[in-house]
Short mmCIF file of C-alpha atoms in Angstrom, two decimals:
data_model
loop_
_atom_site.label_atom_id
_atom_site.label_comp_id
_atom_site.label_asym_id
_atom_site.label_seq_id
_atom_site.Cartn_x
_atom_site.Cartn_y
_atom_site.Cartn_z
CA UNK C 1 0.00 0.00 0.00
CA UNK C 2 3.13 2.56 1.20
CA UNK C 3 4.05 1.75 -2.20
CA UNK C 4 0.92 2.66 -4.39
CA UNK C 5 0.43 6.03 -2.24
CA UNK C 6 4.15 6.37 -3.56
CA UNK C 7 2.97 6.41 -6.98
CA UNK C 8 -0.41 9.17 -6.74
CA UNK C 9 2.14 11.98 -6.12
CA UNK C 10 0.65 15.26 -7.04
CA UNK C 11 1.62 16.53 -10.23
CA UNK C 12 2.64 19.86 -9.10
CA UNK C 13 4.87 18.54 -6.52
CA UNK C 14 8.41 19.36 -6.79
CA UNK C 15 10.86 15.62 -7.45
CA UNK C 16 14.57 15.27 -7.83
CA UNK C 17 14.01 15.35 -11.68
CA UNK C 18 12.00 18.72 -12.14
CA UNK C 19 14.51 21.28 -13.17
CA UNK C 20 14.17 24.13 -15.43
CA UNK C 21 18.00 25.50 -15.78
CA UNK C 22 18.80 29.63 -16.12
CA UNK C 23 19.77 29.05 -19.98
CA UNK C 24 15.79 27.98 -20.65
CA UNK C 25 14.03 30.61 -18.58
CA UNK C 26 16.21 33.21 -20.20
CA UNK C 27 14.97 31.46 -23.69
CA UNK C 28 11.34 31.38 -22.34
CA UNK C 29 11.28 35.39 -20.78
CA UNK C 30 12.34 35.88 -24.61
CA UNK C 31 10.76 33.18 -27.24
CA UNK C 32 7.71 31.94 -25.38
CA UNK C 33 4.20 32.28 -25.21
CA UNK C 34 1.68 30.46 -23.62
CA UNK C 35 -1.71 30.04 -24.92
CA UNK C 36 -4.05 28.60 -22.19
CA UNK C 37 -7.80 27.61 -22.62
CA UNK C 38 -9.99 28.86 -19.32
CA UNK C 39 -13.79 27.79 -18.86
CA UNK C 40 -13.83 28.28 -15.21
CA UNK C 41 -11.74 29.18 -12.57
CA UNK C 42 -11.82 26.25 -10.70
CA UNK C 43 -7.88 25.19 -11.37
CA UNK C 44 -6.44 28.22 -13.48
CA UNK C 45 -4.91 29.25 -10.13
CA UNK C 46 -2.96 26.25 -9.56
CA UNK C 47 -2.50 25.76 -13.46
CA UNK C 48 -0.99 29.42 -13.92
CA UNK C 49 1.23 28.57 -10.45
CA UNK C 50 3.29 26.18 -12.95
CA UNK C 51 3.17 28.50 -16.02
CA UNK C 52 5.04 31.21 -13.95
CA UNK C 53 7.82 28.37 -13.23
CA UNK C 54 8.60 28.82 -17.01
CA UNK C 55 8.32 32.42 -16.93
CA UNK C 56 7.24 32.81 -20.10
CA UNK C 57 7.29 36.39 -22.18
CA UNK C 58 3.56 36.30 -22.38
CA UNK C 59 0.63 34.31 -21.29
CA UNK C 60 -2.61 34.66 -23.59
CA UNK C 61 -6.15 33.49 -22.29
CA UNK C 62 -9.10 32.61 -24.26
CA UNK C 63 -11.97 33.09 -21.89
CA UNK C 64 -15.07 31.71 -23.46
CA UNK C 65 -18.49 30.69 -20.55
CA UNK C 66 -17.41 32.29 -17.26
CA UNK C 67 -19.49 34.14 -15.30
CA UNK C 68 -18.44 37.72 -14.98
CA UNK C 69 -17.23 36.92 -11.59
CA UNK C 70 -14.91 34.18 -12.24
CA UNK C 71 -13.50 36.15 -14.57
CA UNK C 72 -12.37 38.45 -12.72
CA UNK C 73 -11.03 36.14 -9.87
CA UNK C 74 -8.93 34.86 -13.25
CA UNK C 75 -7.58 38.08 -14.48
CA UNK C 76 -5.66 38.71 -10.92
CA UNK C 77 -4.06 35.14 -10.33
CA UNK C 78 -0.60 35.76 -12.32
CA UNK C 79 2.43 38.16 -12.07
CA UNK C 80 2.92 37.16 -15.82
CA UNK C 81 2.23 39.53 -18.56
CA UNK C 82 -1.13 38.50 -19.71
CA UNK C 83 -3.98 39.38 -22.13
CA UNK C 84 -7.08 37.63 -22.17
CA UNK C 85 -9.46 37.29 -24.65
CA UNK C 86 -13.35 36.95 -22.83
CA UNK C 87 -16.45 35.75 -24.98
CA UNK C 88 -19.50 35.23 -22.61
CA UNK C 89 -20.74 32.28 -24.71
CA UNK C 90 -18.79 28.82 -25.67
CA UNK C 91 -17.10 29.19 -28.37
CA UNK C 92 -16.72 25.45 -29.34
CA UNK C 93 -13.89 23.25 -28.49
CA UNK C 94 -10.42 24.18 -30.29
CA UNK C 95 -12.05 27.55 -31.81
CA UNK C 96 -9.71 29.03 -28.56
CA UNK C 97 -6.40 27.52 -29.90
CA UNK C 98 -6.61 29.48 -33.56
CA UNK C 99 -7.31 32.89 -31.69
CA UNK C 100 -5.02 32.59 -29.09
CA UNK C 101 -2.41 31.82 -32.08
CA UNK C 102 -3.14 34.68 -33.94
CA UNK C 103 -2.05 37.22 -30.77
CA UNK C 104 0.98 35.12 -29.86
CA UNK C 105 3.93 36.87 -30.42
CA UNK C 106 6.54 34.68 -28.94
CA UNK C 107 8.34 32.48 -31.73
CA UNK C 108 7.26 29.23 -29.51
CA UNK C 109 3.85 28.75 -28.44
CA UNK C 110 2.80 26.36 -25.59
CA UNK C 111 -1.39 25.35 -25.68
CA UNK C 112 -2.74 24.61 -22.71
CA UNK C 113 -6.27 23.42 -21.42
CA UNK C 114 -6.43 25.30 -18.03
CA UNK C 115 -8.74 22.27 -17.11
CA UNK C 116 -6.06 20.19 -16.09
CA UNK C 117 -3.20 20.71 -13.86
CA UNK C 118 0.15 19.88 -15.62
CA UNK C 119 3.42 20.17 -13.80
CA UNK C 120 6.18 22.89 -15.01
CA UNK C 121 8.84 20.41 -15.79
CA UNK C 122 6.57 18.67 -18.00
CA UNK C 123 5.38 21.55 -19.70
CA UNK C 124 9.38 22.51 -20.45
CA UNK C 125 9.94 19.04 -21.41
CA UNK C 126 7.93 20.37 -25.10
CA UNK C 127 9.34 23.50 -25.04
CA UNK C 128 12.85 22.38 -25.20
CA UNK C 129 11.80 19.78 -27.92
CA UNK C 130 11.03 22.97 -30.04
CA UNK C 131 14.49 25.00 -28.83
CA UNK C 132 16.16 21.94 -30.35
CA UNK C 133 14.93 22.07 -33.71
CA UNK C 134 11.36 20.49 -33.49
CA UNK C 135 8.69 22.22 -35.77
CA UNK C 136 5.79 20.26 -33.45
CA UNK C 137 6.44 18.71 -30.30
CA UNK C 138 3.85 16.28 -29.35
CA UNK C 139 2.61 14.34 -26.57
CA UNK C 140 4.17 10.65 -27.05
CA UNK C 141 1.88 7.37 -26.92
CA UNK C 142 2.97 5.07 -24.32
CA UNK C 143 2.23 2.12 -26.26
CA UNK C 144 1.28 1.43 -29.91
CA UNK C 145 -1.84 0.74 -30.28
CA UNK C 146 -1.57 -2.80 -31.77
CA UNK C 147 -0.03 -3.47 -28.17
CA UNK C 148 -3.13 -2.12 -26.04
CA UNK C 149 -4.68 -5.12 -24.27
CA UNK C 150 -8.44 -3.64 -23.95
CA UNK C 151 -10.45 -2.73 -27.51
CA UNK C 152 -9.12 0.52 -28.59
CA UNK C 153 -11.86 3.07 -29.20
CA UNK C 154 -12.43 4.82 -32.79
CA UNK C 155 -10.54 7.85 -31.64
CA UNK C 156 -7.33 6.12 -30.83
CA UNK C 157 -7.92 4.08 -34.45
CA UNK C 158 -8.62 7.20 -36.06
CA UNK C 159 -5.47 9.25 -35.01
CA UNK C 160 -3.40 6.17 -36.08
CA UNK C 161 -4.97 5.93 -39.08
CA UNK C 162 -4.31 9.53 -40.32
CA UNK C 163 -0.44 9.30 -39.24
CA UNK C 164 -0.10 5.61 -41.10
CA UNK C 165 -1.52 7.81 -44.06
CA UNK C 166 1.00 9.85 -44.21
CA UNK C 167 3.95 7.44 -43.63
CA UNK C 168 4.27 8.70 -39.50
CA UNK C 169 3.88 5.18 -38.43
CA UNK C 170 6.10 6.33 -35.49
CA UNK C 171 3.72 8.34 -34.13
CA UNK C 172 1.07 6.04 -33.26
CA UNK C 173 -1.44 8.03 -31.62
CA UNK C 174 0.39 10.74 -30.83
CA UNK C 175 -1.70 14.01 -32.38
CA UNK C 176 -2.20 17.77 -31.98
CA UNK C 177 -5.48 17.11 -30.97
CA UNK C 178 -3.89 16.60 -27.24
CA UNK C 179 -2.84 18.94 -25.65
CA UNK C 180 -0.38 20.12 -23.91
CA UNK C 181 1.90 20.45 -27.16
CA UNK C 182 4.11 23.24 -28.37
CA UNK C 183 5.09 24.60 -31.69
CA UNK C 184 6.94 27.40 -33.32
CA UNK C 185 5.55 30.34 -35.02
CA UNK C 186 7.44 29.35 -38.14
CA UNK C 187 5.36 26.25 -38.23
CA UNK C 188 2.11 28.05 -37.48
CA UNK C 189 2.29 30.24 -41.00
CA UNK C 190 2.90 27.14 -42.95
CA UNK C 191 0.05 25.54 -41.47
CA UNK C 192 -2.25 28.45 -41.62
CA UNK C 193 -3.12 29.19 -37.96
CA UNK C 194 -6.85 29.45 -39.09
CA UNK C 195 -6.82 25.72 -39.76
CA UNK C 196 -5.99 25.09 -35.65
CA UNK C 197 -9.65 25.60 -35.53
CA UNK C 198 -9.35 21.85 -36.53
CA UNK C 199 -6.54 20.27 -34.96
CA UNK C 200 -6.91 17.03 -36.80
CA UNK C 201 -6.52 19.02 -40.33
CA UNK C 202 -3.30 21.23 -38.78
CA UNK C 203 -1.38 17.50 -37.68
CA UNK C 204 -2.44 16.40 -41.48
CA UNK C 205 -1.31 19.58 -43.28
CA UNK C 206 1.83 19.79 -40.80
CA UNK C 207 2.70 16.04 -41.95
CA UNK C 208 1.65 16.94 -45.56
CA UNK C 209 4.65 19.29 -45.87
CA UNK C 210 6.98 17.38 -44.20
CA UNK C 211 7.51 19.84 -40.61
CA UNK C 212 9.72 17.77 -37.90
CA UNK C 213 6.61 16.97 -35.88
CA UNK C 214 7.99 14.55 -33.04
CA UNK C 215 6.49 12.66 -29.94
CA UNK C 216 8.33 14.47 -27.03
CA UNK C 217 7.18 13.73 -23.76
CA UNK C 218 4.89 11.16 -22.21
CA UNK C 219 2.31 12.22 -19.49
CA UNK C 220 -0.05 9.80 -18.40
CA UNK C 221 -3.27 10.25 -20.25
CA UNK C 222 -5.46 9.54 -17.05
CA UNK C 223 -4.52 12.77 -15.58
CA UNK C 224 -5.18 15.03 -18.69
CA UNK C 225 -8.47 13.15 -20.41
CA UNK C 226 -10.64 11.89 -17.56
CA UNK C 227 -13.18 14.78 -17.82
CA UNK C 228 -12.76 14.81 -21.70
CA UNK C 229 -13.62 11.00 -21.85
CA UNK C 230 -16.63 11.40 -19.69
CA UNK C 231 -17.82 13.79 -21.69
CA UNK C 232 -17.51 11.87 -24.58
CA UNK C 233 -19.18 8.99 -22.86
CA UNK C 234 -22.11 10.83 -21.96
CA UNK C 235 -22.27 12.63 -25.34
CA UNK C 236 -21.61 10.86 -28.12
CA UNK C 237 -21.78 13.97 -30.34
CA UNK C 238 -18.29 14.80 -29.21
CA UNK C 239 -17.09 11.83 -30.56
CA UNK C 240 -18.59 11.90 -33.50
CA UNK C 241 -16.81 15.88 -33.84
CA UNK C 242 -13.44 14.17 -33.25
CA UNK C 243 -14.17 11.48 -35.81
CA UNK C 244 -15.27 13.99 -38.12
CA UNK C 245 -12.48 15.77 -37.99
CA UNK C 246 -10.22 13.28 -38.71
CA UNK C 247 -12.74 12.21 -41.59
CA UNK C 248 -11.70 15.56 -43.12
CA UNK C 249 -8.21 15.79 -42.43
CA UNK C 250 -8.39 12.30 -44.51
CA UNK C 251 -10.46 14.06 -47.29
CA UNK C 252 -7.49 16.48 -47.18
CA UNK C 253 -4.21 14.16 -47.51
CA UNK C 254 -6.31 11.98 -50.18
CA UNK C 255 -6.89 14.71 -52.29
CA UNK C 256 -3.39 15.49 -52.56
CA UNK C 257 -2.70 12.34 -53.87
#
C-alpha cells in the first residue's frame, strides 16, 4: 500500500528530476508564449502557479463561458504579462487555440487546457523539444496501439490511421489534438493558424509538408483526459466531432494524392 500512495504523487509537486535550468528561462522570458484555454476558474490558479515556473514572455487566455465573476477572480491570479481574450458564450472546443495563435507573439507557443493541472517540468519538457529544432512537439503514446490489451476506441484508431496515411507510423497516436503540445511560429504560418480551428486538419497539413513533428514527452493520459472522456461517454456527439475531424483531415491528404 506505502508503495501505491508512492505512486499518486501530485503533479505539481516538486521531485529530484524537475529542473528548469537559467539558460531555458532566459529562452522562455524571450521566445515563449503560452496560450491557455480557461472555462472556469476552478484550477487556473494552480494551473498558472506552474506557467510562472517557465516564466514565459507572455501568457494569452481565451476566456469563453465564465461568469463575470470568475472572470475576474482569473484576471488577478498571475504576475505574468497576460492578455485575455473573454467571450461570454462557448465558443466550441479548439475555436480558442486558432485565436489565441493569432495574438501570440513569442516564436514558440505552448497550448494549454487550463482544465487540467500539468506540472512545469513537463510543460518545459515540449518546449525544449522545439528550442532543439522540433517544428511540433507532441505528446508521445505510451504504447502502440496494436499493443493495447483492452479494444481501442475509434478515436485512438482514427489518429493512427491519419499518421499511417501519411507514412508517420512512429507516431502512433500521438496528435495535436492533445494537448499540452508546443510549436513554433514558423510552423504556425505554414500551417495556416486558421486551420488550428481543426486540430486534426493542422497535424495532417503539418505532416503533408513534411515539418519535424515529433512525440516528445509522455504524461499519463489519465490525468489530462478523464473529464474529456466522460464527456464523450455521456455525449456521443463529441465523438462523432473528433471522428469527423479526422474524416476531413483524410479528405485532405487523399486529395493530394
Amino acid at each position: 500500500m506505502a508503495n501505491v500512495k508512492r505512486n499518486m504523487r501530485d503533479p505539481t509537486k516538486k521531485s529530484r528530476d524537475e529542473h528548469i535550468n537559467g539558460k531555458e528561462k532566459c529562452q522562455n522570458v524571450n521566445r515563449l508564449s503560452v496560450i491557455l484555454s480557461v472555462h472556469h476558474e476552478q484550477t487556473i490558479k494552480k494551473v498558472l502557479k506552474q506557467i510562472e515556473k517557465l516564466r514565459p514572455m507572455e501568457i494569452v487566455l481565451v476566456v469563453d463561458g465564465c461568469p463575470d465573476q470568475s472572470v475576474k477572480k482569473i484576471l488577478t491570479y498571475s504576475s505574468c504579462p497576460l492578455t485575455a481574450f473573454v467571450y461570454p458564450f462557448l465558443l466550441g472546443d479548439d475555436v480558442w487555440r486558432a485565436i489565441g495563435a493569432k495574438e501570440a507573439t513569442g516564436d514558440v507557443w505552448l497550448f494549454l487546457d487550463a482544465d487540467h493541472v500539468v506540472a512545469a517540468n513537463d510543460m518545459q519538457s515540449f518546449v525544449r523539444t522545439c528550442y532543439r529544432g522540433a517544428d511540433i512537439a507532441l505528446r508521445k503514446a505510451r504504447t502502440p496501439l496494436r499493443q493495447l490489451s483492452m479494444e481501442p476506441d475509434t478515436v485512438l484508431l482514427a489518429k493512427t490511421f491519419l499518421n499511417t496515411l501519411v507514412s508517420r507510423h512512429e507516431l502512433g497516436t500521438s496528435s495535436m489534438y492533445d494537448l499540452p503540445f508546443a510549436m513554433t511560429r514558423q510552423a504556425a504560418s505554414i500551417i495556416g493558424v486558421q486551420h488550428l480551428v481543426v486540430p486534426a486538419v493542422a497535424h495532417a497539413i503539418a505532416l503533408h509538408n513534411q515539418l519535424r513533428v515529433v512525440p516528445s514527452h509522455y504524461i499519463a493520459s489519465a490525468k489530462l483526459t478523464r473529464k474529456r472522456a466522460t464527456q464523450r461517454k455521456n455525449n456521443p456527439s463529441v465523438n462523432q466531432t473528433i471522428l469527423g475531424d479526422h474524416l476531413e483531415a483524410m479528405d485532405y491528404v487523399m486529395s493530394l494524392k
